[in-house]
Amino acid sequence: MKKINLLGATGSIGTQTLSIIAAHPDRFELTAMSAGRNIQKVSEIITRFHPKLVSVLQEADAVRLQNEFPEVQFVHGDEGLIEAAVGMEADILLNSVIGSVGLRPTLAAIKAGMTIAIANKETLVAAGDVVVEAAQRYNVPLVPVDSEHSALFQSLNGENPKRITNLILTASGGSFRDLTRDQLQNVTVEQALAHPNWSMGNKLTIDSATMMNKGLEVIEAHHLFAMPYDQIECLLHKESIIHSMVEFEDTSVMAQLGSPDMRVPIQYALTYPDRIPMADAKRLRLDEIGKLHFEKMDYERFKALSLAYDAGREGGTMPTAMNAANEVAVQLFMEGYISFMQIEEIIERMMQQHQTIQNPNLEEILETDRDTRKRVYGIVKYKD
């Protein structure tokens, strides 16, 4: 029985994780969890899964839930998120919160010696060197949950990492993959959220539409697999059947394939290095698919991806600034303050203004994050 602490329990990844726990009650137990403002969903999860510790965003919600569930320990806010990450002597932290708020809980769980199933990509983007160094120091495995990094992780099983030539991240292209830049000028939030292949949360879906999602994954891959940026490629693959590939010195290419279903990499992260049956999964039938299509990545068309490569190569606090600018810009787009194309304009502007700190410590990373967010809000005169 593996004890699991789940951050972001009411989100897309969190909900699918809970479905896996429910399908295998003899293997997994939900011991602690966090959520934001969806308190009705929190109550439903507590009733079904009986976690011992729950963190929510607001103190008032924690008090109300405590009256409803006196047997559960409730905490709140940023410190509550850390308690939910490390509490109850769990075996695995599955971190699926959105944004750099997931950084401190991840570091706390690493210091506690827990296996980290990482679905919070911003943690590695904002502070990859710090997180990887901590994981190595405490001998803690970082098991990727993203479908692309899980595919790379699986393709590298048993292989000599010194023989890698390239990591190849596949990309669906998102909601606007067939549109030119001119055609993107007036796209709506609703159009951006209509992903053709995957069911994801709103922020990830918008990131997919801008292709920043792939840029974040490039930076993640750099840290997870210690791979130079010049050896990380992106390839358009509209069907999302090949989730990513590894090319070796002898020209062999190892790939992981499957129907688009985030439960597969989630479950693999929870069972690694073993595999167990997947309930109600659609099996891959290549004879039914018939053809798979691939296109060279156009970095001028997908400018956000190019910006992410630039930030990664610059290193230091530049990826932190880029990520913070993107998080706020996506929020502003979804709230109607800016247009779709202004997302990448804001990111580029913040990167141009940022004075990079090389080899930053945690406080310098967090200060960069805070300062960048403040400056983005100042540009658009945001009113909460």
Coordinates of C-alpha atoms in Angstrom, one line a residue:
M1 CA 0.0 0.0 0.0
K2 CA 1.5 3.3 -1.1
K3 CA 0.5 6.4 0.8
I4 CA 0.0 9.4 -1.5
N5 CA -0.1 13.1 -0.7
L6 CA -1.8 14.9 -3.6
L7 CA -1.5 18.6 -4.3
G8 CA -4.1 20.1 -6.6
A9 CA -6.7 17.4 -6.0
T10 CA -9.6 19.2 -7.7
G11 CA -7.7 20.0 -10.9
S12 CA -7.5 17.9 -14.1
I13 CA -4.4 15.9 -13.0
G14 CA -5.7 15.6 -9.5
T15 CA -9.1 14.3 -10.5
Q16 CA -7.5 11.7 -12.8
T17 CA -5.1 10.7 -10.0
L18 CA -8.1 10.1 -7.7
S19 CA -9.7 7.9 -10.3
I20 CA -6.6 5.7 -10.3
I21 CA -6.6 5.6 -6.5
A22 CA -10.3 4.6 -6.5
A23 CA -9.6 1.9 -9.1
H24 CA -6.8 0.3 -7.0
P25 CA -7.8 0.7 -3.3
D26 CA -5.6 -2.3 -2.4
R27 CA -2.5 -0.4 -3.7
F28 CA -3.0 3.3 -3.0
E29 CA -4.3 5.4 -0.1
L30 CA -4.9 9.2 -0.2
T31 CA -3.3 10.4 3.1
A32 CA -3.2 14.2 2.5
M33 CA -4.4 16.6 -0.2
S34 CA -4.7 20.3 -1.1
A35 CA -7.2 22.3 -3.1
G36 CA -8.1 25.9 -3.8
R37 CA -11.6 27.3 -3.8
N38 CA -13.7 24.4 -5.0
I39 CA -14.9 23.5 -1.5
Q40 CA -17.8 21.4 -2.7
K41 CA -15.5 19.2 -4.6
V42 CA -13.2 19.0 -1.5
S43 CA -16.1 17.7 0.6
E44 CA -16.9 15.1 -2.0
I45 CA -13.2 13.9 -2.1
I46 CA -13.0 13.7 1.7
T47 CA -16.2 11.7 1.9
R48 CA -15.0 9.2 -0.6
F49 CA -11.2 8.9 0.1
H50 CA -10.9 9.9 3.8
P51 CA -7.6 11.8 3.8
K52 CA -6.3 12.7 7.2
L53 CA -4.9 16.1 6.3
V54 CA -6.4 18.7 3.9
S55 CA -5.1 22.1 2.9
V56 CA -7.3 24.8 1.3
L57 CA -6.6 28.3 0.2
Q58 CA -8.7 30.3 2.6
E59 CA -8.8 30.1 6.4
A60 CA -12.6 30.5 6.5
D61 CA -13.0 27.5 4.3
A62 CA -10.7 25.5 6.6
V63 CA -12.8 26.4 9.6
R64 CA -16.1 25.5 7.9
L65 CA -14.7 22.2 6.7
Q66 CA -13.3 21.4 10.2
N67 CA -16.9 21.7 11.6
E68 CA -18.1 19.4 8.8
F69 CA -15.3 16.8 9.2
P70 CA -14.0 16.9 12.7
E71 CA -11.9 13.8 12.2
V72 CA -9.7 15.5 9.5
Q73 CA -6.9 18.0 10.2
F74 CA -7.4 21.2 8.1
V75 CA -4.7 23.8 7.2
H76 CA -4.7 26.6 4.8
G77 CA -2.6 29.0 2.7
D78 CA 1.0 28.6 1.6
E79 CA 2.1 27.0 4.8
G80 CA -0.8 24.6 4.7
L81 CA 0.3 23.5 1.2
I82 CA 3.7 22.6 2.6
E83 CA 2.0 20.6 5.4
A84 CA -0.1 18.7 2.9
A85 CA 3.0 17.9 0.9
V86 CA 5.0 16.3 3.7
G87 CA 2.4 15.2 6.3
M88 CA 1.1 11.8 7.3
E89 CA 4.4 10.0 6.6
A90 CA 3.4 9.4 3.0
D91 CA 5.5 7.6 0.4
I92 CA 4.8 9.8 -2.6
L93 CA 4.0 13.4 -3.2
L94 CA 2.1 14.0 -6.5
N95 CA 2.4 17.7 -7.1
S96 CA -0.2 18.8 -9.7
V97 CA -0.8 22.4 -8.6
I98 CA -0.5 25.1 -11.3
G99 CA 2.3 27.6 -11.0
S100 CA 5.4 28.3 -9.1
V101 CA 3.4 28.0 -5.8
G102 CA 4.4 24.3 -6.1
L103 CA 8.1 25.0 -5.6
R104 CA 8.4 25.2 -1.8
P105 CA 6.2 22.2 -1.1
T106 CA 8.3 20.1 -3.5
L107 CA 11.5 21.1 -1.8
A108 CA 10.0 20.3 1.6
A109 CA 8.9 16.8 0.4
I110 CA 12.4 16.2 -1.1
K111 CA 14.0 17.0 2.3
A112 CA 11.4 14.6 3.9
G113 CA 12.7 11.8 1.6
M114 CA 9.5 11.3 -0.3
T115 CA 9.4 10.1 -3.9
I116 CA 8.3 13.1 -6.1
A117 CA 5.8 12.5 -8.9
I118 CA 6.1 15.9 -10.6
A119 CA 3.3 17.3 -12.6
N120 CA 3.9 20.9 -11.6
K121 CA 6.2 21.9 -14.4
E122 CA 6.7 25.4 -13.2
T123 CA 8.7 24.1 -10.2
L124 CA 11.4 22.8 -12.5
V125 CA 11.2 25.8 -14.9
A126 CA 11.5 28.4 -12.1
A127 CA 14.1 26.5 -10.0
G128 CA 15.3 23.5 -11.8
D129 CA 18.9 23.6 -10.6
V130 CA 17.8 24.0 -7.0
V131 CA 15.3 21.2 -7.2
V132 CA 17.5 18.7 -9.0
E133 CA 20.4 19.5 -6.6
A134 CA 18.2 18.9 -3.6
A135 CA 16.8 15.6 -5.0
Q136 CA 20.4 14.4 -5.6
R137 CA 21.5 15.4 -2.1
Y138 CA 18.6 13.6 -0.4
N139 CA 18.7 10.7 -2.9
V140 CA 15.1 11.3 -3.9
P141 CA 13.7 10.2 -7.2
L142 CA 11.9 12.7 -9.5
V143 CA 9.4 10.8 -11.5
P144 CA 7.8 12.8 -14.3
V145 CA 4.0 12.8 -14.8
D146 CA 3.8 15.0 -17.9
S147 CA 3.1 12.6 -20.9
E148 CA 6.2 13.8 -22.8
H149 CA 8.7 13.4 -19.9
S150 CA 7.1 10.2 -18.9
A151 CA 7.7 9.0 -22.4
L152 CA 11.3 10.0 -22.3
F153 CA 11.7 8.5 -18.8
Q154 CA 10.2 5.1 -20.1
S155 CA 12.3 5.2 -23.3
L156 CA 15.5 5.6 -21.2
N157 CA 14.8 2.6 -19.0
G158 CA 17.9 0.4 -19.0
E159 CA 19.8 2.7 -21.4
N160 CA 23.1 4.4 -21.0
P161 CA 22.4 8.2 -20.9
K162 CA 25.8 8.9 -22.2
R163 CA 24.7 7.4 -25.6
I164 CA 21.8 9.9 -26.1
T165 CA 22.0 12.1 -29.2
N166 CA 18.7 13.9 -28.9
L167 CA 15.6 14.1 -26.9
I168 CA 12.6 14.7 -29.2
L169 CA 9.5 16.2 -27.6
T170 CA 6.3 15.8 -29.7
A171 CA 3.7 18.6 -29.8
S172 CA 0.1 18.5 -30.9
G173 CA 0.2 22.2 -31.8
G174 CA -2.7 23.1 -29.6
S175 CA -6.0 24.8 -30.4
F176 CA -4.5 27.1 -33.1
R177 CA -2.0 24.8 -34.8
D178 CA -3.3 25.4 -38.3
L179 CA -3.7 29.2 -38.0
T180 CA -1.2 31.8 -39.1
R181 CA 0.0 34.5 -36.8
D182 CA -2.2 37.0 -38.6
Q183 CA -5.2 34.8 -38.0
L184 CA -4.4 34.7 -34.2
Q185 CA -5.1 38.4 -33.7
N186 CA -8.7 38.1 -32.6
V187 CA -9.0 34.6 -31.2
T188 CA -11.1 34.2 -28.1
V189 CA -10.6 32.5 -24.7
E190 CA -13.2 29.9 -25.6
Q191 CA -11.4 29.1 -28.9
A192 CA -8.1 28.8 -27.0
L193 CA -9.5 26.3 -24.5
A194 CA -10.8 23.9 -27.2
H195 CA -7.8 21.5 -27.3
P196 CA -8.1 19.0 -30.1
N197 CA -6.5 16.0 -28.3
W198 CA -6.1 16.4 -24.5
S199 CA -8.3 17.1 -21.5
M200 CA -6.3 19.5 -19.4
G201 CA -6.8 22.5 -17.0
N202 CA -7.4 25.9 -18.4
K203 CA -3.9 27.2 -17.8
L204 CA -2.2 24.2 -19.5
T205 CA -4.6 24.4 -22.4
I206 CA -3.8 28.1 -23.0
D207 CA -0.1 27.3 -22.7
S208 CA -0.6 24.6 -25.3
A209 CA -2.3 27.1 -27.7
T210 CA 0.7 29.5 -27.4
M211 CA 3.2 26.6 -27.4
M212 CA 4.7 27.9 -24.2
N213 CA 3.6 24.6 -22.7
K214 CA 6.2 22.9 -25.0
G215 CA 8.7 25.6 -24.0
L216 CA 8.3 24.8 -20.3
E217 CA 8.7 21.1 -21.2
V218 CA 12.0 21.8 -23.0
I219 CA 13.3 23.4 -19.8
E220 CA 12.0 20.6 -17.7
A221 CA 13.6 18.0 -19.9
H222 CA 16.9 19.9 -19.6
H223 CA 16.8 19.5 -15.8
L224 CA 15.3 16.0 -15.6
F225 CA 17.7 14.4 -18.0
A226 CA 20.7 16.7 -17.8
M227 CA 20.5 17.4 -21.5
P228 CA 21.9 20.5 -23.3
Y229 CA 19.3 22.6 -25.0
D230 CA 20.9 22.0 -28.4
Q231 CA 20.1 18.3 -28.0
I232 CA 16.4 18.8 -27.2
E233 CA 14.2 19.0 -30.3
C234 CA 10.5 19.7 -30.7
L235 CA 8.4 18.0 -33.5
L236 CA 4.8 18.7 -34.5
H237 CA 2.7 15.5 -34.3
K238 CA -1.0 16.3 -34.4
E239 CA -2.3 12.9 -33.4
S240 CA -0.5 12.8 -30.0
I241 CA 0.1 9.1 -30.3
I242 CA 3.9 9.2 -30.0
H243 CA 4.4 11.0 -26.7
S244 CA 8.1 11.7 -27.1
M245 CA 11.3 9.9 -28.4
V246 CA 15.0 9.4 -27.6
E247 CA 17.6 9.2 -30.4
F248 CA 20.8 7.3 -29.6
E249 CA 24.3 7.5 -31.1
D250 CA 23.7 4.4 -33.2
T251 CA 20.7 6.1 -34.8
S252 CA 18.2 4.0 -32.9
V253 CA 15.1 5.9 -31.8
M254 CA 13.1 4.7 -28.8
A255 CA 9.5 6.0 -28.4
Q256 CA 6.6 5.6 -26.1
L257 CA 3.2 5.4 -27.8
G258 CA -0.3 5.3 -26.5
S259 CA -3.8 6.8 -26.9
P260 CA -4.0 10.3 -25.4
D261 CA -4.9 9.5 -21.8
M262 CA -3.1 11.3 -18.9
R263 CA -4.0 8.5 -16.5
V264 CA -1.3 6.4 -18.1
P265 CA 1.7 8.5 -17.1
I266 CA 0.1 9.3 -13.8
Q267 CA -0.4 5.7 -12.9
Y268 CA 3.1 4.8 -14.1
A269 CA 4.6 7.5 -11.8
L270 CA 2.7 6.0 -8.9
T271 CA 3.7 2.4 -9.7
Y272 CA 7.2 2.9 -11.0
P273 CA 9.1 0.7 -11.7
D274 CA 6.2 -1.7 -11.9
R275 CA 3.1 -1.5 -14.2
I276 CA -0.5 -2.5 -13.4
P277 CA -3.7 -2.8 -15.4
M278 CA -5.3 0.5 -16.4
A279 CA -9.1 0.5 -15.8
D280 CA -11.3 1.5 -18.7
A281 CA -8.4 2.5 -20.9
K282 CA -8.6 2.8 -24.7
R283 CA -5.9 0.5 -26.2
L284 CA -3.8 1.8 -29.1
R285 CA -4.8 0.2 -32.4
L286 CA -2.4 1.5 -35.1
D287 CA -4.4 -0.3 -37.8
E288 CA -7.4 1.9 -37.0
I289 CA -5.3 5.1 -36.9
G290 CA -3.7 4.2 -40.2
K291 CA -1.3 7.2 -40.5
L292 CA 0.8 9.3 -38.2
H293 CA 1.9 12.8 -39.3
F294 CA 4.9 14.9 -38.4
E295 CA 6.0 18.4 -39.2
K296 CA 9.2 20.4 -38.6
M297 CA 8.6 23.0 -35.8
D298 CA 8.3 26.5 -37.0
Y299 CA 9.9 28.6 -34.2
E300 CA 8.8 31.9 -35.8
R301 CA 5.2 30.8 -35.9
F302 CA 5.4 29.6 -32.3
K303 CA 7.3 32.5 -30.8
A304 CA 6.6 31.5 -27.2
L305 CA 8.5 28.3 -27.7
S306 CA 11.5 30.2 -29.1
L307 CA 11.4 32.5 -26.1
A308 CA 11.5 29.5 -23.7
Y309 CA 14.6 28.2 -25.5
D310 CA 16.2 31.6 -25.1
A311 CA 15.4 31.7 -21.4
G312 CA 16.7 28.2 -20.8
R313 CA 20.0 28.9 -22.6
E314 CA 20.4 32.1 -20.6
G315 CA 19.8 30.2 -17.4
G316 CA 19.9 31.6 -13.9
T317 CA 16.8 33.5 -13.0
M318 CA 15.7 34.1 -16.6
P319 CA 13.4 31.1 -16.8
T320 CA 11.9 32.2 -13.5
A321 CA 11.1 35.6 -14.9
M322 CA 9.8 34.1 -18.1
N323 CA 7.6 31.6 -16.2
A324 CA 6.2 34.3 -13.9
A325 CA 5.4 36.6 -16.8
N326 CA 3.6 33.8 -18.6
E327 CA 1.5 32.8 -15.6
V328 CA 0.2 36.3 -15.1
A329 CA -0.2 37.0 -18.8
V330 CA -2.3 33.8 -19.2
Q331 CA -4.5 34.9 -16.3
L332 CA -4.9 38.3 -17.8
F333 CA -5.9 36.8 -21.2
M334 CA -8.5 34.5 -19.6
E335 CA -9.9 37.5 -17.6
G336 CA -10.2 39.6 -20.8
Y337 CA -7.5 42.2 -20.0
I338 CA -5.2 41.4 -22.9
S339 CA -5.4 39.7 -26.3
F340 CA -4.0 36.3 -27.1
M341 CA -1.0 37.7 -29.0
Q342 CA -0.2 40.0 -26.1
I343 CA 0.7 37.0 -23.9
E344 CA 4.0 36.4 -25.8
E345 CA 4.6 40.2 -26.1
I346 CA 4.5 40.6 -22.3
I347 CA 6.8 37.6 -21.8
E348 CA 9.3 39.0 -24.3
R349 CA 9.2 42.4 -22.7
M350 CA 9.7 41.0 -19.2
M351 CA 12.7 38.9 -20.4
Q352 CA 14.2 42.0 -22.1
Q353 CA 13.9 44.0 -18.9
H354 CA 15.2 41.2 -16.5
Q355 CA 18.7 41.3 -15.2
T356 CA 19.7 37.7 -14.9
I357 CA 21.2 36.4 -11.6
Q358 CA 23.3 33.3 -12.3
N359 CA 23.4 30.4 -9.8
P360 CA 20.6 32.0 -7.7
N361 CA 19.6 30.8 -4.3
L362 CA 16.0 30.0 -3.4
E363 CA 15.2 33.5 -2.1
E364 CA 16.6 35.2 -5.2
I365 CA 14.4 32.9 -7.3
L366 CA 11.3 33.7 -5.3
E367 CA 12.1 37.4 -5.4
T368 CA 12.4 37.3 -9.2
D369 CA 9.1 35.6 -9.4
R370 CA 7.4 38.2 -7.1
D371 CA 9.0 41.2 -8.9
T372 CA 8.1 39.9 -12.4
R373 CA 4.5 39.4 -11.5
K374 CA 4.2 42.8 -10.0
R375 CA 5.6 44.4 -13.1
V376 CA 3.3 42.5 -15.4
Y377 CA 0.2 43.6 -13.4
G378 CA 1.6 47.2 -13.5
I379 CA 1.7 47.1 -17.4
V380 CA -2.0 46.4 -17.7
K381 CA -3.2 48.3 -14.6
Y382 CA -4.9 45.2 -13.3
K383 CA -7.7 45.5 -10.8
D384 CA -8.5 42.4 -8.8

